Every structure is written in structure tokens, then in C-alpha cells.
Coordinates of N, CA, C and O in Angstrom, one line a residue:
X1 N -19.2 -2.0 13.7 CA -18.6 -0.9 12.9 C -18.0 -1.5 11.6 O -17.4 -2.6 11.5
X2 N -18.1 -0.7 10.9 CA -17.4 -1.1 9.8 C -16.3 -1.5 9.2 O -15.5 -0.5 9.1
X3 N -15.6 -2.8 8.6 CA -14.0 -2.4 8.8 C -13.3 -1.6 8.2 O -12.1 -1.4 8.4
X4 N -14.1 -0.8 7.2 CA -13.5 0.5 6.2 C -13.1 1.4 7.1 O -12.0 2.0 7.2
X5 N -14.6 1.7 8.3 CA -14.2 3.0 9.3 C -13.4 3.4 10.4 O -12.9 4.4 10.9
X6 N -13.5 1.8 10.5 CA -12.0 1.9 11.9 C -10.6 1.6 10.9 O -9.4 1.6 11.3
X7 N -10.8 1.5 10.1 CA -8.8 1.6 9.5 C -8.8 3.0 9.1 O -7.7 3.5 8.9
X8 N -9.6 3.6 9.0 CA -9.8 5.0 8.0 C -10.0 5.8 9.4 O -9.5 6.9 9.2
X9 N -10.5 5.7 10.8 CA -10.3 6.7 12.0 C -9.1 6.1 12.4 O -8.4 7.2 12.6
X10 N -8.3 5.2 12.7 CA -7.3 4.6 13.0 C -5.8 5.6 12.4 O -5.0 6.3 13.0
X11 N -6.1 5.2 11.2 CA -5.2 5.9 9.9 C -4.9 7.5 10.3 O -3.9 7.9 10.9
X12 N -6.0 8.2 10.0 CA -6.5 9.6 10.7 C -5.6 10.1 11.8 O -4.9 11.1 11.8
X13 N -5.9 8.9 12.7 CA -5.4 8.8 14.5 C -3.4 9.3 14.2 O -2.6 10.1 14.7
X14 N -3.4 8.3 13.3 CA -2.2 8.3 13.2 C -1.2 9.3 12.9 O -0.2 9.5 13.5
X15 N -1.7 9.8 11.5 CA -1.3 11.4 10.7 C -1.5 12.1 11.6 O -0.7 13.0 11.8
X16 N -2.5 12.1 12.2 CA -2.6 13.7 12.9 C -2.1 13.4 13.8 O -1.7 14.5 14.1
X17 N -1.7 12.5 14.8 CA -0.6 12.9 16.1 C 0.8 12.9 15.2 O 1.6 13.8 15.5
X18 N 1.1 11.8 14.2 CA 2.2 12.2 13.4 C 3.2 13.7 13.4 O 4.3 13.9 13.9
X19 N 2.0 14.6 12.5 CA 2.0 15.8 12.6 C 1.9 16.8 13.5 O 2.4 17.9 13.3
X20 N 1.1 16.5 14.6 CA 1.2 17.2 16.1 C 3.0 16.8 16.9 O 3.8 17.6 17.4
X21 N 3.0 16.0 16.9 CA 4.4 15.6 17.4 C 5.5 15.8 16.5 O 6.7 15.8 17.0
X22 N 5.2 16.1 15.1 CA 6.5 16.6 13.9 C 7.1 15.4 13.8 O 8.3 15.4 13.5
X23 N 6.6 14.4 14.0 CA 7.5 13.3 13.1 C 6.9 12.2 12.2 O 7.0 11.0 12.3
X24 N 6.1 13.3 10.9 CA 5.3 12.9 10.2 C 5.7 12.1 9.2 O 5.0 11.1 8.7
X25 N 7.6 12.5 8.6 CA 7.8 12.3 7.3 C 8.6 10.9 8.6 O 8.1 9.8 8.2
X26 N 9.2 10.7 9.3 CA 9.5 9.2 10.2 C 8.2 8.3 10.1 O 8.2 7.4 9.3
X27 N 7.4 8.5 10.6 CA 6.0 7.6 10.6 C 5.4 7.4 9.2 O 4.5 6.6 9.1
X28 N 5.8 8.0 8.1 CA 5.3 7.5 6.8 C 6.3 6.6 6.7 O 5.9 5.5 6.4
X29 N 7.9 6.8 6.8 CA 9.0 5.9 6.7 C 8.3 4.5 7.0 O 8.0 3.5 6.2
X30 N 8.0 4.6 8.5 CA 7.7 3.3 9.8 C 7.0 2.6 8.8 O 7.4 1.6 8.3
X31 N 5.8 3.3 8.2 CA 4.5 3.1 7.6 C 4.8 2.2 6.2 O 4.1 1.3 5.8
X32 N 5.6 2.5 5.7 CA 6.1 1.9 4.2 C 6.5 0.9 4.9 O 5.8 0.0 4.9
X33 N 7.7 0.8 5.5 CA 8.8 -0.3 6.1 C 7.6 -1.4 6.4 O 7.4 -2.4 5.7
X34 N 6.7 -0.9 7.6 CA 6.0 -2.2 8.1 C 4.9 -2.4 6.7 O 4.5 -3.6 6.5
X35 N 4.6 -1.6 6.2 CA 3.5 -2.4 4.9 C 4.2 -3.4 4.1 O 3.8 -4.5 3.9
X36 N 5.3 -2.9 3.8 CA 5.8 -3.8 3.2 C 6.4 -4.9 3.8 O 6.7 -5.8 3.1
X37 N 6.5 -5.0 4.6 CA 7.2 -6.3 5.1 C 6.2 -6.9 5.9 O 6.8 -7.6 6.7
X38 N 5.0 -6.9 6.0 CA 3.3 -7.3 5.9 C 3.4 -7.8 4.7 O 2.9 -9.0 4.8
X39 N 3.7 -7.7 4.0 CA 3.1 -8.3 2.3 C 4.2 -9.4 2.0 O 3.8 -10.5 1.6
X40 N 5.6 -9.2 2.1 CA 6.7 -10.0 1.7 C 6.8 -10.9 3.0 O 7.5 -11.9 2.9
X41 N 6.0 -10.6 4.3 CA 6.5 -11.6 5.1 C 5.0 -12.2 5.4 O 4.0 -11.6 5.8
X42 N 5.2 -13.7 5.2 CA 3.8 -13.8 5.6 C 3.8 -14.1 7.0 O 2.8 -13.6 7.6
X43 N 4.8 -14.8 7.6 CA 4.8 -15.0 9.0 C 4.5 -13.6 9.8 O 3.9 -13.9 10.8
X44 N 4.7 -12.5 9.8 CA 4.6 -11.9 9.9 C 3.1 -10.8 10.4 O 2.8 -10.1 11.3
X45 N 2.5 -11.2 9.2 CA 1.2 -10.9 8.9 C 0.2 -12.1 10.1 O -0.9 -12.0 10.6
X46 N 0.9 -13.1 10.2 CA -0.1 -13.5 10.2 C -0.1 -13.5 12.6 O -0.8 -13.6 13.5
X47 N 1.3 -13.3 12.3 CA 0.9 -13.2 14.2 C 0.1 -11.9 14.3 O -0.1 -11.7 15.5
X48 N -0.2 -11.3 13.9 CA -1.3 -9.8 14.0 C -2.2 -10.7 13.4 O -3.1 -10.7 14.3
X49 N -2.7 -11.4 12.4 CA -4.5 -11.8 12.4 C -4.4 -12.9 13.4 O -5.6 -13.4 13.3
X50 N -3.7 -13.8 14.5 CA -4.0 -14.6 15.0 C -4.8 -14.5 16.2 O -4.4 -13.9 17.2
X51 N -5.9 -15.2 16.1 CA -6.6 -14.9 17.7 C -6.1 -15.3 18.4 O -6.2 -14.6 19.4
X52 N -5.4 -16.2 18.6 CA -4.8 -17.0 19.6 C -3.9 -16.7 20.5 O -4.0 -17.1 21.7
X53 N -3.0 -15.9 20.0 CA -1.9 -14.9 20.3 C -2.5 -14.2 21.2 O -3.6 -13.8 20.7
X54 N -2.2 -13.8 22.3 CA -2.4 -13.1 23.2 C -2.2 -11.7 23.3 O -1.0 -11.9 23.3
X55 N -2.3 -10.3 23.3 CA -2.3 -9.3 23.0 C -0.8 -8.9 23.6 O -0.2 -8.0 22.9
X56 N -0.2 -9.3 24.7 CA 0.6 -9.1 25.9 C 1.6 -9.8 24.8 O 2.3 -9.0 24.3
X57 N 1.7 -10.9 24.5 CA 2.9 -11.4 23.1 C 2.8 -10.8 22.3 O 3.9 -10.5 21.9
X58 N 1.5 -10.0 21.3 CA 2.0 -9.7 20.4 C 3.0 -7.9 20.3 O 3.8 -7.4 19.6
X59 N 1.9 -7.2 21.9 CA 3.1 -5.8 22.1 C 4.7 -6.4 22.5 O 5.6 -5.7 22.5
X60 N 4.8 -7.6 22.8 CA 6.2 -8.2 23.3 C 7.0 -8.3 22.2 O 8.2 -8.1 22.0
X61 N 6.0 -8.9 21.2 CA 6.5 -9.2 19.3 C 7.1 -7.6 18.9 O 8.3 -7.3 18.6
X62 N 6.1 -6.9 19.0 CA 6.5 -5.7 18.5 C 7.3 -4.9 18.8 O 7.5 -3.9 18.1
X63 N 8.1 -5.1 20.2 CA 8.7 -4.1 20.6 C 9.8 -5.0 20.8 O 10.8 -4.6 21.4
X64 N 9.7 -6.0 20.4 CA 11.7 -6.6 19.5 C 11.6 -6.8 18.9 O 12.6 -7.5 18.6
X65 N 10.7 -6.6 17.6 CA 11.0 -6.8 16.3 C 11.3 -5.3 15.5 O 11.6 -5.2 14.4
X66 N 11.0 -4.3 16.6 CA 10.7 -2.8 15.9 C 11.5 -2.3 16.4 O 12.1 -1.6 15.6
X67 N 12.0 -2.1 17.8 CA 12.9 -1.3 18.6 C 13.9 -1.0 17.7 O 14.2 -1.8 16.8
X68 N 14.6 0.3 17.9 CA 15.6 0.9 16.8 C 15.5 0.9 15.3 O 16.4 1.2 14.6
X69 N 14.3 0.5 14.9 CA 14.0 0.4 13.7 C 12.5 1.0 13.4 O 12.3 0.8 12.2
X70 N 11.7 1.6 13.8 CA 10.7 2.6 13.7 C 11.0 3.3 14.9 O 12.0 3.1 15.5
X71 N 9.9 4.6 15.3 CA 10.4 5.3 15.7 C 9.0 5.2 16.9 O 7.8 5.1 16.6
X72 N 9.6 5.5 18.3 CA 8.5 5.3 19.2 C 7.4 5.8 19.4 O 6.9 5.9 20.4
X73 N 7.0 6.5 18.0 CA 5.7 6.5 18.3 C 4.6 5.9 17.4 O 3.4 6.1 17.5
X74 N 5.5 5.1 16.5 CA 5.1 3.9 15.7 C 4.5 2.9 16.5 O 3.4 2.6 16.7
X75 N 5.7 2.3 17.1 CA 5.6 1.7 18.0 C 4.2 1.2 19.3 O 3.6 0.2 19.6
X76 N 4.0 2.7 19.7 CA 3.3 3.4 20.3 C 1.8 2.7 19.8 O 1.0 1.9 20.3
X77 N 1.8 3.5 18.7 CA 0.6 3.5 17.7 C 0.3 2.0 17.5 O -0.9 1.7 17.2
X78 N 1.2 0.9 17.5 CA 0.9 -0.5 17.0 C 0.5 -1.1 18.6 O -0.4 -1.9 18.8
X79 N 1.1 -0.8 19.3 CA 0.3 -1.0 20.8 C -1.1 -0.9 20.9 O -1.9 -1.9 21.0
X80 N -1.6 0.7 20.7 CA -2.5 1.1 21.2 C -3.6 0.2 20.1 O -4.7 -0.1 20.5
X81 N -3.3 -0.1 19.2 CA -4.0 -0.8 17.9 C -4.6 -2.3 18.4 O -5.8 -2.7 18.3
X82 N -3.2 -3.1 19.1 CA -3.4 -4.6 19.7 C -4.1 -4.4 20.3 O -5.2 -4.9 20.1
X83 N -4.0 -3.3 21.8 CA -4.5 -3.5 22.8 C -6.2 -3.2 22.4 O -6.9 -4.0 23.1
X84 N -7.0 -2.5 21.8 CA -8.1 -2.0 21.2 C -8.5 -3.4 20.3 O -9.6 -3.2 19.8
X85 N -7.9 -4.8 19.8 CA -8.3 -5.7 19.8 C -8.2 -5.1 17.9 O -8.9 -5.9 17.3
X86 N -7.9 -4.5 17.4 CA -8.1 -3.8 16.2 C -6.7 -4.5 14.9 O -6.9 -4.5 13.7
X87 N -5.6 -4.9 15.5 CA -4.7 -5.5 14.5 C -5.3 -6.4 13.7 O -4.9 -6.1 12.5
X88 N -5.9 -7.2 13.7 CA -6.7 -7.8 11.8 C -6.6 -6.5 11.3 O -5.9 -6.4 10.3
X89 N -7.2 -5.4 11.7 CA -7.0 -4.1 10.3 C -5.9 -3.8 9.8 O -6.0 -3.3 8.7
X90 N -4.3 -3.9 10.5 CA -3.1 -3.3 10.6 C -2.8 -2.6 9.3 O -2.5 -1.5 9.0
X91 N -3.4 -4.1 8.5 CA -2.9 -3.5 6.8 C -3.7 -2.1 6.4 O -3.2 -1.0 6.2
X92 N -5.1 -2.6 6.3 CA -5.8 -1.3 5.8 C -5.5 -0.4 7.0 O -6.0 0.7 6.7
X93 N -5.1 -0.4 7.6 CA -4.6 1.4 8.4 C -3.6 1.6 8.2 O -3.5 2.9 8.4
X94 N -2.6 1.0 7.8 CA -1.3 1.7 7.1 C -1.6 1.8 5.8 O -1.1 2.9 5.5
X95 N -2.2 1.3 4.7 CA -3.0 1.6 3.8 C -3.5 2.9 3.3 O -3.1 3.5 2.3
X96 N -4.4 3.4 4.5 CA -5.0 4.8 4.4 C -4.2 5.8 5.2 O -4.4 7.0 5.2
X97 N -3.1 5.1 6.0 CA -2.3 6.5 6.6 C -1.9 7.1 5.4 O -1.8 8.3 5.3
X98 N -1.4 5.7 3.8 CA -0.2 6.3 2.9 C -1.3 7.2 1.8 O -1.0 8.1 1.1
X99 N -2.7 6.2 2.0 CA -3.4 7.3 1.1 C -3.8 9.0 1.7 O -3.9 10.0 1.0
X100 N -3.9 8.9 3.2 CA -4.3 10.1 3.7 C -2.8 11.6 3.0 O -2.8 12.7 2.3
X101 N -1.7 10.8 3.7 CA -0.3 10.9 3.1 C -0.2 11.7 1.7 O 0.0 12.9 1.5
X102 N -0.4 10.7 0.9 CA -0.4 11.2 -0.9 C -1.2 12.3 -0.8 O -0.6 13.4 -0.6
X103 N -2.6 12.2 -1.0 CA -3.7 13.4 -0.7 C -3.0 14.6 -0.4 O -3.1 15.6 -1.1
X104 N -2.4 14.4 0.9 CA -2.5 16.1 1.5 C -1.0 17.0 1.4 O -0.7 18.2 1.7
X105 N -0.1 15.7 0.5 CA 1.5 15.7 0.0 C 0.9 16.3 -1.4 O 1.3 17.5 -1.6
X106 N 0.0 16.0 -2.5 CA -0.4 16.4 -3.7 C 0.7 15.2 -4.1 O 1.5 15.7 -4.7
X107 N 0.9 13.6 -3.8 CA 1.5 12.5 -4.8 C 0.3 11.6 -5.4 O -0.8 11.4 -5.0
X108 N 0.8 11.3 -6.4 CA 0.0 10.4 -7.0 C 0.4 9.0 -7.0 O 1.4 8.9 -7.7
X109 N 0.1 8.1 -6.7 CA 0.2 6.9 -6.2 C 0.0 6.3 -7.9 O -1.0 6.6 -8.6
X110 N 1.3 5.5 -8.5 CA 1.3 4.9 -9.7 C 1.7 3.3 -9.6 O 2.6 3.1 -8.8
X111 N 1.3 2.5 -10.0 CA 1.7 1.3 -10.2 C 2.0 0.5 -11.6 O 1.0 0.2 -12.4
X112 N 3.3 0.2 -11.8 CA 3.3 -0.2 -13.3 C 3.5 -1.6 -13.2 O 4.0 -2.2 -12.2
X113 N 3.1 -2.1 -14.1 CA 3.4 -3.6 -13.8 C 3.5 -4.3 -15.6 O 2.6 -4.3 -16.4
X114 N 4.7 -4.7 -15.7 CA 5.3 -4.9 -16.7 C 5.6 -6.4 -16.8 O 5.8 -7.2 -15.8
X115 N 5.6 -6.8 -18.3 CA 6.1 -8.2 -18.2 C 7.5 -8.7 -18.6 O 7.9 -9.8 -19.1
X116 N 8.1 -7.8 -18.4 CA 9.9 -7.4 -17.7 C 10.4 -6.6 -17.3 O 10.1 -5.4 -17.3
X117 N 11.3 -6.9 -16.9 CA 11.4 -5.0 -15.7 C 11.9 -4.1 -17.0 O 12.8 -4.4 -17.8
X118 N 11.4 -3.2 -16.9 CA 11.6 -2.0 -17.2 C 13.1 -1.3 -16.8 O 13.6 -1.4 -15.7
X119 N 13.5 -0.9 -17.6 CA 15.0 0.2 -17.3 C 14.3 1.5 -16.7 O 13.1 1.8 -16.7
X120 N 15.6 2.1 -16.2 CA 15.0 3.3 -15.5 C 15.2 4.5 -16.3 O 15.1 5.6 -15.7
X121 N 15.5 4.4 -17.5 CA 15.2 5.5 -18.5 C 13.3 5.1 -18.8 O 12.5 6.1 -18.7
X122 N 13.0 4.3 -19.1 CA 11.5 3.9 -19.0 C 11.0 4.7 -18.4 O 10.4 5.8 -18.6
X123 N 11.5 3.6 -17.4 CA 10.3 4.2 -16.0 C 10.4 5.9 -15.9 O 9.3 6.4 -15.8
X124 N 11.5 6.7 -15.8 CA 11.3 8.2 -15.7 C 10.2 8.4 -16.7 O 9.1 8.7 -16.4
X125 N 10.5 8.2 -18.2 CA 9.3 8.5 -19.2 C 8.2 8.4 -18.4 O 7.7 9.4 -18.1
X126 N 7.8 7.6 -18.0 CA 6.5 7.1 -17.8 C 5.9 8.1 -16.2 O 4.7 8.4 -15.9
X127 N 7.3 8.5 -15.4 CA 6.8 9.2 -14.3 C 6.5 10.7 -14.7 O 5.8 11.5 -14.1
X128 N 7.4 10.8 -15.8 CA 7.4 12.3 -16.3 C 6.0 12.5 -17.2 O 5.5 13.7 -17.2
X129 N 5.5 11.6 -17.9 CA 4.5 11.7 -18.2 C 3.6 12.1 -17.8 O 2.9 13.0 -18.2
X130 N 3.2 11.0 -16.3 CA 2.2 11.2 -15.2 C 1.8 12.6 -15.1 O 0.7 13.2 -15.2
X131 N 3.8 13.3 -14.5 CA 3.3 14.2 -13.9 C 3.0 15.4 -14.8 O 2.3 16.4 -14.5
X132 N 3.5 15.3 -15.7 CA 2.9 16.3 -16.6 C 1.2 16.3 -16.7 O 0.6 17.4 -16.4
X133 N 0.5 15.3 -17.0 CA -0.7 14.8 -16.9 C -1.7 15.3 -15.9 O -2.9 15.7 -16.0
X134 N -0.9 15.1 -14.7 CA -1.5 14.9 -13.1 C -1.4 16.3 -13.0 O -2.4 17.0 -13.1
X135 N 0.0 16.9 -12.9 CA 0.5 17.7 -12.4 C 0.9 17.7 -10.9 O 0.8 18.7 -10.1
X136 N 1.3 16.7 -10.7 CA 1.5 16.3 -9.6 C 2.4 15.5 -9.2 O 2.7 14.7 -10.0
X137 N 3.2 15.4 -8.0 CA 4.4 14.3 -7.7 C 3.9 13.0 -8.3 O 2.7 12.7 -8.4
X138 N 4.9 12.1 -8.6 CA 4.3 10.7 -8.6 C 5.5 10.1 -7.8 O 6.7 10.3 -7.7
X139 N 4.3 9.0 -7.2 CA 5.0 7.8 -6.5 C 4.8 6.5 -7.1 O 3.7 6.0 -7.1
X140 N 6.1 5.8 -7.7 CA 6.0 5.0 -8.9 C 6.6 3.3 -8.0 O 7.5 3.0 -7.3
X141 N 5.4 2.5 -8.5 CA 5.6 1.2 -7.7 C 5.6 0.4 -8.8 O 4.7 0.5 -9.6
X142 N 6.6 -0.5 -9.0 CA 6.9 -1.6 -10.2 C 7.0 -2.9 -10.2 O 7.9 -3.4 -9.6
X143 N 6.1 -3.6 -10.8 CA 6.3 -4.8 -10.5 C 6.1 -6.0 -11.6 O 5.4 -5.9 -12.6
X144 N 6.7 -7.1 -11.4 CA 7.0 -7.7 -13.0 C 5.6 -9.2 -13.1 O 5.4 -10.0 -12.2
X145 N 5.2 -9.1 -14.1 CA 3.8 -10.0 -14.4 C 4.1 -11.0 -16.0 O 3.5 -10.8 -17.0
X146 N 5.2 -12.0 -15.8 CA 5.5 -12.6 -17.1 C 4.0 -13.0 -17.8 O 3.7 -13.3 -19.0
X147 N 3.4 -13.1 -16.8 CA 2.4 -13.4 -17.7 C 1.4 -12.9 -18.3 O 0.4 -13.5 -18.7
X148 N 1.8 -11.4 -18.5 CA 1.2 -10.0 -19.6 C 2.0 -10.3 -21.0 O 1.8 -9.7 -22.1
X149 N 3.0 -11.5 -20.9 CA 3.6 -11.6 -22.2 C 3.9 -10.5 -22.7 O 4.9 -10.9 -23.4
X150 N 3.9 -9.5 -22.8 CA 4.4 -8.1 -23.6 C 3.8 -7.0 -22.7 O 3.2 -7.3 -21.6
X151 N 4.1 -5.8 -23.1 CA 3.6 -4.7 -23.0 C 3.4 -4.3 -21.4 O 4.3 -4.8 -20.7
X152 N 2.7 -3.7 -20.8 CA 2.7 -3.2 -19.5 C 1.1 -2.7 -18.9 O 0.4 -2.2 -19.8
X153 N 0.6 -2.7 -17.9 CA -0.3 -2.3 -17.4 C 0.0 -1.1 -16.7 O 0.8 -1.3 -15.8
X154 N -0.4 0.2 -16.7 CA -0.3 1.2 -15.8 C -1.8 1.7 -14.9 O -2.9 2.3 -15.3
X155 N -1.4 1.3 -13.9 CA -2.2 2.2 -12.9 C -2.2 3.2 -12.3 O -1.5 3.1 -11.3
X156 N -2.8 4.4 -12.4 CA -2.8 5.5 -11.9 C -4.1 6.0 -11.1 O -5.0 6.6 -11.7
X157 N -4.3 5.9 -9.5 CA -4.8 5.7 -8.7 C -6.2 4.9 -9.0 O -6.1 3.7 -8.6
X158 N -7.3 5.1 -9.6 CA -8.3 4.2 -10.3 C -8.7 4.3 -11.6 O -9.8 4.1 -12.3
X159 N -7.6 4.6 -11.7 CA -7.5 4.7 -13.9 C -6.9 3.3 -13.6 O -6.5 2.9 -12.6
X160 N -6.8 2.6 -15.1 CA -6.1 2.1 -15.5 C -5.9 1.7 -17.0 O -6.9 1.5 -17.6
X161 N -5.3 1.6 -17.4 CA -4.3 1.8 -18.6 C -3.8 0.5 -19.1 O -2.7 0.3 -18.6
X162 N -4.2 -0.9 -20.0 CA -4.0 -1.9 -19.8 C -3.5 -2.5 -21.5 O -4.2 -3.3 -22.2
X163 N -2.0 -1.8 -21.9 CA -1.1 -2.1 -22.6 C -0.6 -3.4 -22.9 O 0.4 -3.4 -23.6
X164 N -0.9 -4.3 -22.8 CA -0.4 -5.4 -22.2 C -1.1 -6.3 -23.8 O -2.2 -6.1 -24.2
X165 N -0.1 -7.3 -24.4 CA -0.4 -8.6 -24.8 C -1.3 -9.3 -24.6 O -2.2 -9.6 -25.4
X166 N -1.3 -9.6 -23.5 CA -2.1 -10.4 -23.1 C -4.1 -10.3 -23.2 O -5.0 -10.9 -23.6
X167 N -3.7 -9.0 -22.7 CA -5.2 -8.6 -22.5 C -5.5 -7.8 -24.1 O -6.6 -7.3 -24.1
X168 N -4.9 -7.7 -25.3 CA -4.7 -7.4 -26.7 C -5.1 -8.9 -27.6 O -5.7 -8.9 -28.6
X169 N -4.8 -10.0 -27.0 CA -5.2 -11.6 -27.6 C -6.2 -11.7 -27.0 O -7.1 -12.1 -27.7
X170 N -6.6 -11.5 -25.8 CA -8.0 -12.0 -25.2 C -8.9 -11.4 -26.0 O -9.8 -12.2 -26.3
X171 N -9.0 -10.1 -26.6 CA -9.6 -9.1 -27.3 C -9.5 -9.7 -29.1 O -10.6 -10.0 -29.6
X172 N -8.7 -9.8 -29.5 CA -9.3 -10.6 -30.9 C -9.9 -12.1 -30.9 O -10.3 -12.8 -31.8
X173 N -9.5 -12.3 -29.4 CA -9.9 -13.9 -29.5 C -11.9 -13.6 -29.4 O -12.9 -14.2 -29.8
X174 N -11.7 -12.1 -28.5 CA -13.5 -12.8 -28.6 C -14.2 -11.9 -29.6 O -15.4 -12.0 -29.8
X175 N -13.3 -11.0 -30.3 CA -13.6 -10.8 -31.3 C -14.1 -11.9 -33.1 O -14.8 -11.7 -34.1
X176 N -13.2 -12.9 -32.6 CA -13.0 -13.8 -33.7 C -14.2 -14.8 -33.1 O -14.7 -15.3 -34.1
X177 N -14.7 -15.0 -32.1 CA -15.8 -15.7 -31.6 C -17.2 -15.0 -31.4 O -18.2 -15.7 -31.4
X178 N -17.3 -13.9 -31.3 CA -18.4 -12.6 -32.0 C -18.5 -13.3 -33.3 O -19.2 -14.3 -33.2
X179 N -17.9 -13.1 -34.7 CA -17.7 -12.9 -35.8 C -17.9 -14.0 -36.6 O -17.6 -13.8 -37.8
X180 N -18.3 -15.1 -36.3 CA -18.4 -16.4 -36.4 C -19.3 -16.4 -37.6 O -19.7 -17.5 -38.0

């Protein structure tokens, strides 16, 4: 099977008991919490891709590293995931829970990435823009790239918008080597 399909029926699995049980807007919480701390932690990430690890340690990992801090049916859900042999996916199924999420919320998933942080008079410009644009909520993710040298990249779901220095000199440089 494909690995697109099972993070994407996984994901599915998830929203919709989410919302059968009413604790949809908790499990998006769980959902953000554990994505991100998947990405910032690598140790973390990596006892879920380890084969080695025994399935019985890693529901043991998860249920002291999560107890009182997601909500049991997160919990639950990251069980039923190990035990189905399916955690290599973890990422892409929290992934598509948040894109299933945005979709059926009407958010727009933005990512700016600037080559200094931005103030948050900025950043509103830039969300108020969106939504005027979109028409739509935005969900605004920021992150700093010194090495755009200037200007900013904006991403707006698979648009993108590429302001930036950097990628402005690459552009006369092969202009100036065309032109020869």
C-alpha cells in the first residue's frame, strides 16, 4: 500500500472519531504538540522509526511521555498506530489530520519565512492580506532563513511568493550570463 494512503486513512481515522467523541479541537491541540516536538526533537522521532524497538516499549514510551499531556484518546490513537506496525508514518498522519483540519475549518495554512523575524505589526499585514485574498482564516507559521539575505518568502498552501534577495541576485546573475 502506499505510504500516501495509509497516513491519509490513518489521519481520516483520526478526525472522525475525534469528532464522534467531541474532542476534536483537544486532538488537533495533541496533534500540533506532538508534530512539533517530532520535528524539534530528533530523539524523539527517531524511537517511532526504529525497528528495533519493540512495539510493547514504544506504547510504554508513549504512555509516560504523554500521560496528562494529550488527551486519551490521542494516546489511544498512537497505540493503535504502533501496534498496526504503522509509526514510520506518525509524521505524515498528523500531517494530514492538520490538513484534513484546515479544509473542513475553511484555515489557510501560511508559512512566512523571512531573513529576520518580522515584528508583529508585519506579520498581521501579511495575515490580513491573506485573508482578505483567501477569504479565509489564516494560520500563520514563521520562520527565520538568514540566508534569503533580505526580503521574505511567502507560502500560501502551494503558491508561493518568493520576495527574497537572494533568489533577486540569482536572477540577474543568470541574467548577466544569458547576455554575454
Amino acid at each position: 500500500m502506499n505510504q500516501s494512503k495509509i497516513s491519509v486513512r490513518y489521519a481520516k481515522a483520526l478526525f472522525e472519531f475525534a469528532l464522534e467523541r467531541g474532542v476534536l479541537e483537544t486532538v488537533i491541540a495533541d496533534v500540533k504538540l506532538l508534530s512539533k516536538s517530532l520535528v524539534e526533537i530528533a530523539e524523539l522521532a527517531e524511537v517511532f522509526q526504529n525497528p528495533i524497538v519493540k512495539p510493547s516499549k514504544k506504547k510504554s514510551f508513549v504512555s509516560a511521555l504523554l500521560t496528562g499531556k494529550v488527551c486519551k484518546e490521542t494516546i489511544d490513537f498512537l497505540n493503535l498506530v504502533i501496534a498496526n506496525n504503522r509509526e514510520i508514518y506518525i509524521q505524515d498522519i498528523l500531517r494530514n489530520v492538520l490538513d484534513i483540519y484546515r479544509k473542513k475549518a475553511g484555515i489557510t495554512a501560511v508559512t512566512l519565512t523571512s531573513a529576520a523575524p518580522l515584528s508583529a505589526e508585519q506579520q498581521s499585514s501579511i495575515v490580513d492580506l491573506v485573508k482578505k485574498g483567501k477569504n479565509t482564516e489564516v494560520e500563520l507559521q514563521t520562520n527565520v532563513d538568514s540566508s534569503l539575505l533580505g526580503g521574505f518568502v511567502l507560502r500560501i498552501e502551494d503558491m508561493q511568493y518568493d520576495a527574497s534577495v537572494k533568489t533577486r541576485l540569482k536572477q540577474v546573475k543568470n541574467e548577466l550570463m544569458t547576455n554575454k
